[in-house]
CSV table of C-alpha atoms in Angstrom, one decimal:
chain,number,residue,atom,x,y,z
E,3,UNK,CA,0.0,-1.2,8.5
E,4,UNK,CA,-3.3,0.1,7.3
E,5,UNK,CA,-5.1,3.2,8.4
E,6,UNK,CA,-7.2,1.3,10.4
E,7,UNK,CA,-4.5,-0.9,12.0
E,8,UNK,CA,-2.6,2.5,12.9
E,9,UNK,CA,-5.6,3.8,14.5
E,10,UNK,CA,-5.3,1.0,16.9
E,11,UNK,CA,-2.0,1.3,18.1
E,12,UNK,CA,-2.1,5.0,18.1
E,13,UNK,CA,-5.2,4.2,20.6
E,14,UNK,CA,-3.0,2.3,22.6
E,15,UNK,CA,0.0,4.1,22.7
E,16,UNK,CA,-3.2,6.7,23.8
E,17,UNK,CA,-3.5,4.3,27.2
E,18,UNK,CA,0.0,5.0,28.2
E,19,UNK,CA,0.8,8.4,26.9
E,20,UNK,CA,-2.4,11.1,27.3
E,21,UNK,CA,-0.6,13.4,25.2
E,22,UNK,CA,-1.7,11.6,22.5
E,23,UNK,CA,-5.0,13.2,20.8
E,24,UNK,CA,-7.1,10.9,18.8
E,25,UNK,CA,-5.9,11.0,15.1
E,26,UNK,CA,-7.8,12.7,12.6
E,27,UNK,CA,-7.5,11.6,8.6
E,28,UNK,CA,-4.3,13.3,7.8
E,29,UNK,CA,-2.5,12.3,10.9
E,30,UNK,CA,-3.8,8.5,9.6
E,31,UNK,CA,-2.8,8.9,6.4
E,32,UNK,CA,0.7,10.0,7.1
E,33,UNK,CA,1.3,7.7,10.0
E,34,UNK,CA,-0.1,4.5,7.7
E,35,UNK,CA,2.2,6.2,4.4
E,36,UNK,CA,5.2,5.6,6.7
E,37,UNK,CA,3.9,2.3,8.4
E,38,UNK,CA,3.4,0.8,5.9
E,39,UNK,CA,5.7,-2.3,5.7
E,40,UNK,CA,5.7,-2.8,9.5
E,41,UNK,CA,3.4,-5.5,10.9
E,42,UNK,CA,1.4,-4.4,14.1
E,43,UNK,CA,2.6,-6.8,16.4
E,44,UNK,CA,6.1,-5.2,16.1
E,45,UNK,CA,4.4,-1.7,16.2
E,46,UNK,CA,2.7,-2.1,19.5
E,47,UNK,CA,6.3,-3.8,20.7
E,48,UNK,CA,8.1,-0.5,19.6
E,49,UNK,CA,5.3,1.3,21.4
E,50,UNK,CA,6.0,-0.8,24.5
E,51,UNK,CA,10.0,-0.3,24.2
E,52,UNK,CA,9.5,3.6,23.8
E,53,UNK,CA,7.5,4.4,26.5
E,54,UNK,CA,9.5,1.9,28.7
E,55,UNK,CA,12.9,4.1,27.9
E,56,UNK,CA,11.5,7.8,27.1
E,57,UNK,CA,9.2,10.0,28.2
E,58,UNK,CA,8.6,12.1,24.9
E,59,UNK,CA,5.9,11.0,22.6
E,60,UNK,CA,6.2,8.3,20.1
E,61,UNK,CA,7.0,9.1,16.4
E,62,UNK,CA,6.4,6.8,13.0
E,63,UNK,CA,10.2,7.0,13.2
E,64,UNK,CA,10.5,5.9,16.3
E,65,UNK,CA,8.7,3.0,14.9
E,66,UNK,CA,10.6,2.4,12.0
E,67,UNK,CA,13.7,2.1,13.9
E,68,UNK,CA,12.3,-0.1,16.5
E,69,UNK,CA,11.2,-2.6,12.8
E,70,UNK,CA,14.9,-1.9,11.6
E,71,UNK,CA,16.4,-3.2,14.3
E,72,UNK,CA,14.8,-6.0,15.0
E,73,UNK,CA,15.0,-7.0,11.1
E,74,UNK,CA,19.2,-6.7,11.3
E,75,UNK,CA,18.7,-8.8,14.3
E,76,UNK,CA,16.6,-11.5,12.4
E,77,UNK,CA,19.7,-12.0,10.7
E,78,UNK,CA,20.4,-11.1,6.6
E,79,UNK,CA,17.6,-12.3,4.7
E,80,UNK,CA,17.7,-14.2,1.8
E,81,UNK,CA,16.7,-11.4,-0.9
E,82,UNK,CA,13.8,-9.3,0.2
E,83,UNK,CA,11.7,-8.4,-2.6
E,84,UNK,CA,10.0,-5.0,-2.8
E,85,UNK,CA,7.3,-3.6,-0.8
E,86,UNK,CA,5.7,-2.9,-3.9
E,87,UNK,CA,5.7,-2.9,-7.6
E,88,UNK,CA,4.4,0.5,-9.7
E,89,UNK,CA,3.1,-0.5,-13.4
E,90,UNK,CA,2.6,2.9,-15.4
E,91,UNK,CA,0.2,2.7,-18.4
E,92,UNK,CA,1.2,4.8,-21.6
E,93,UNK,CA,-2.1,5.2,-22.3
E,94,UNK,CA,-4.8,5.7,-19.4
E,95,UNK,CA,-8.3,5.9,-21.7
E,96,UNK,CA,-7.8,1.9,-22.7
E,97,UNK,CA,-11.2,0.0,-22.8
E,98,UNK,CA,-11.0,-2.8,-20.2
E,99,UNK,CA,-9.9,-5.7,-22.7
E,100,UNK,CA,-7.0,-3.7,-24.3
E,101,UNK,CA,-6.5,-2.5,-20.4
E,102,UNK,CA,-6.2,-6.1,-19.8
E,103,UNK,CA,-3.9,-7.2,-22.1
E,104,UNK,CA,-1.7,-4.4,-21.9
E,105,UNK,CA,-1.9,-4.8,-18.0
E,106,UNK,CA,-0.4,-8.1,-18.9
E,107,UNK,CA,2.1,-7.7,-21.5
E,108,UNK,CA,3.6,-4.2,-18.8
E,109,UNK,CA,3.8,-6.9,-16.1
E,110,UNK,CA,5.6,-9.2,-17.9
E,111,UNK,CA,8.5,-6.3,-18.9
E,112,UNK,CA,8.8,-5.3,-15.9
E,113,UNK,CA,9.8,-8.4,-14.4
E,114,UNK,CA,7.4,-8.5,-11.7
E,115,UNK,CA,8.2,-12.3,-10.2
E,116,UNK,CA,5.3,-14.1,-9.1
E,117,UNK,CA,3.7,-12.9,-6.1
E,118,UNK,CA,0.6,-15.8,-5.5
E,119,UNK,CA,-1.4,-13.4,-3.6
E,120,UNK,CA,-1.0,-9.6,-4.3
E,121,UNK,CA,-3.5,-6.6,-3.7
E,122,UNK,CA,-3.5,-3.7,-6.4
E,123,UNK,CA,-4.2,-0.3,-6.0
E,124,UNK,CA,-5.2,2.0,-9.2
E,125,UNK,CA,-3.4,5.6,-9.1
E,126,UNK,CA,-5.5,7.5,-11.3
E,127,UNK,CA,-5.1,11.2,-12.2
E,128,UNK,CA,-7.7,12.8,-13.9
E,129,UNK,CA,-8.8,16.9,-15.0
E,130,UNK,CA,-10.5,18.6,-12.6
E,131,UNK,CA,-14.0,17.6,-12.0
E,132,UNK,CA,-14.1,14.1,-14.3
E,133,UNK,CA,-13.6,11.3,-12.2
E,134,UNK,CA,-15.4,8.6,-14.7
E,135,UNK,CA,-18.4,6.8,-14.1
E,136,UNK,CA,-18.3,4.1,-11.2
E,137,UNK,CA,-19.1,1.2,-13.6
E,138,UNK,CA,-16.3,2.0,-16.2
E,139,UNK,CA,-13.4,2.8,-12.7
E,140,UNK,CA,-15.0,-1.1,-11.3
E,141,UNK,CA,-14.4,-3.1,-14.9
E,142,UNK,CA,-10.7,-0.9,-15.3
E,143,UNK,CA,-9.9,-2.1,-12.0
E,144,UNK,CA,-11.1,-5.8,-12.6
E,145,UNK,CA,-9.2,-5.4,-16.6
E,146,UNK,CA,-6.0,-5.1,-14.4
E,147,UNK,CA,-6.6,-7.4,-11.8
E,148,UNK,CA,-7.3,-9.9,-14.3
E,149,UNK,CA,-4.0,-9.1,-16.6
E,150,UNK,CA,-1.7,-9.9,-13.3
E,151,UNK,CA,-3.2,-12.9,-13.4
E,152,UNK,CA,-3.1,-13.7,-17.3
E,153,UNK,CA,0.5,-12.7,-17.1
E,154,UNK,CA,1.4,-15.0,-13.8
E,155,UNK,CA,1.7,-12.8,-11.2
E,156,UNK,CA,-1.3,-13.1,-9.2
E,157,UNK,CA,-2.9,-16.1,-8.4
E,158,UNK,CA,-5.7,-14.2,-6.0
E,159,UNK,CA,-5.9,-10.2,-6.5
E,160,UNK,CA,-7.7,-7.9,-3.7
E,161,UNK,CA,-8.7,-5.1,-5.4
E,162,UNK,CA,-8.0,-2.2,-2.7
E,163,UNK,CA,-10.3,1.4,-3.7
E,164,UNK,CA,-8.8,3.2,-5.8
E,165,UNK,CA,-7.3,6.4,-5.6
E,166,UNK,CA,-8.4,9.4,-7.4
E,167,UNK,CA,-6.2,12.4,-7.8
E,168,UNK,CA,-6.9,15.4,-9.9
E,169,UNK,CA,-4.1,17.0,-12.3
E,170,UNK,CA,-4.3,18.5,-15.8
E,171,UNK,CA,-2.6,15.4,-17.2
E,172,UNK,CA,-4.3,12.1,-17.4
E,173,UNK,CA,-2.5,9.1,-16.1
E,174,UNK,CA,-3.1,6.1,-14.7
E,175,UNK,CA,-0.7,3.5,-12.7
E,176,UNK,CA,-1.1,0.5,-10.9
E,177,UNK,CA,0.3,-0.4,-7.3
E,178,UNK,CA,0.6,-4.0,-6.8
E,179,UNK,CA,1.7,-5.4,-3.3
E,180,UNK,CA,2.4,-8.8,-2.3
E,181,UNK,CA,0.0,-10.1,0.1
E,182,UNK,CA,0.8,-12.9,2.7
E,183,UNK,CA,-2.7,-14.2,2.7
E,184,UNK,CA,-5.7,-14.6,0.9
């Protein structure tokens, strides 16, 4: 789930339980950081469950337990690929074509399979105060976007915002997540 998506179900969980205050960003962030492999239709179950067997407030664990269970009851899986897939770049300050192809050529040796539809998410830790220019951050983000898909990974890419973290050492990475639709 997204912090948006867990904003709704904290909302509802809300209705039932009035202990619940209204979530401010870190309580989001956290809640969606721990959420977020578990779709929101078996979120607001667990939230129905909880409150229908214990009177204490609902927890992201309590969540996460509610998806694990009903996962092992689904039966084993075939093979469940990752949640995610982190691409780190050995070099950070690559113009957009080299970012590109080397985009491309880190996908490939990592063994990423192909995912169809993926999102991608740049990690990107820069010194204090420098956080690029906009236009340069957009065409770095399209470079890698466009190297999933030169090396076969990504058929459609949704470029999510990326996230800017400040540290004395450069570094960029790249989060790419399967999607299950366009």
């Amino acid at each position: 789930m997204n912090r948006t998506q867990v904003a709704a179900v904290l909302r509802a969980a809300s209705a039932v339980d009035p202990r619940l205050a209204a979530p401010d960003d870190d309580t989001l962030t956290a809640w969606a950081a721990q959420l977020d492999d578990v779709p929101v239709e078996v979120a607001q179950e667990a939230i129905r469950v909880h409150y229908r067997q214990s009177a204490r407030a609902i927890t992201p664990a309590d969540i996460v337990r509610h998806w694990r269970v009903t996962l092992r009851d689904a039966g084993p899986p075939a093979v469940r690929p990752p949640r995610s897939y982190l691409l780190v770049l050995p070099n950070p300050r690559l113009p957009p074509a080299e970012l590109r192809a080397t985009t491309a050529e880190l996908a490939r040796k990592t063994g990423i399979p192909p995912l169809g539809h993926c999102s991608i998410r740049l990690l990107w830790t820069v010194p204090d105060g420098h956080h690029g220019d906009p236009e340069h951050l957009a065409a770095s983000v399209q470079a890698c976007a466009d190297g999933l898909v030169d090396a076969g990974i990504a058929a459609l890419v949704i470029q999510r915002t990326p996230e800017i973290r400040t540290d004395p050492r450069l570094s960029l990475a790249i989060a790419v997540k399967p999607e299950s639709r366009p």
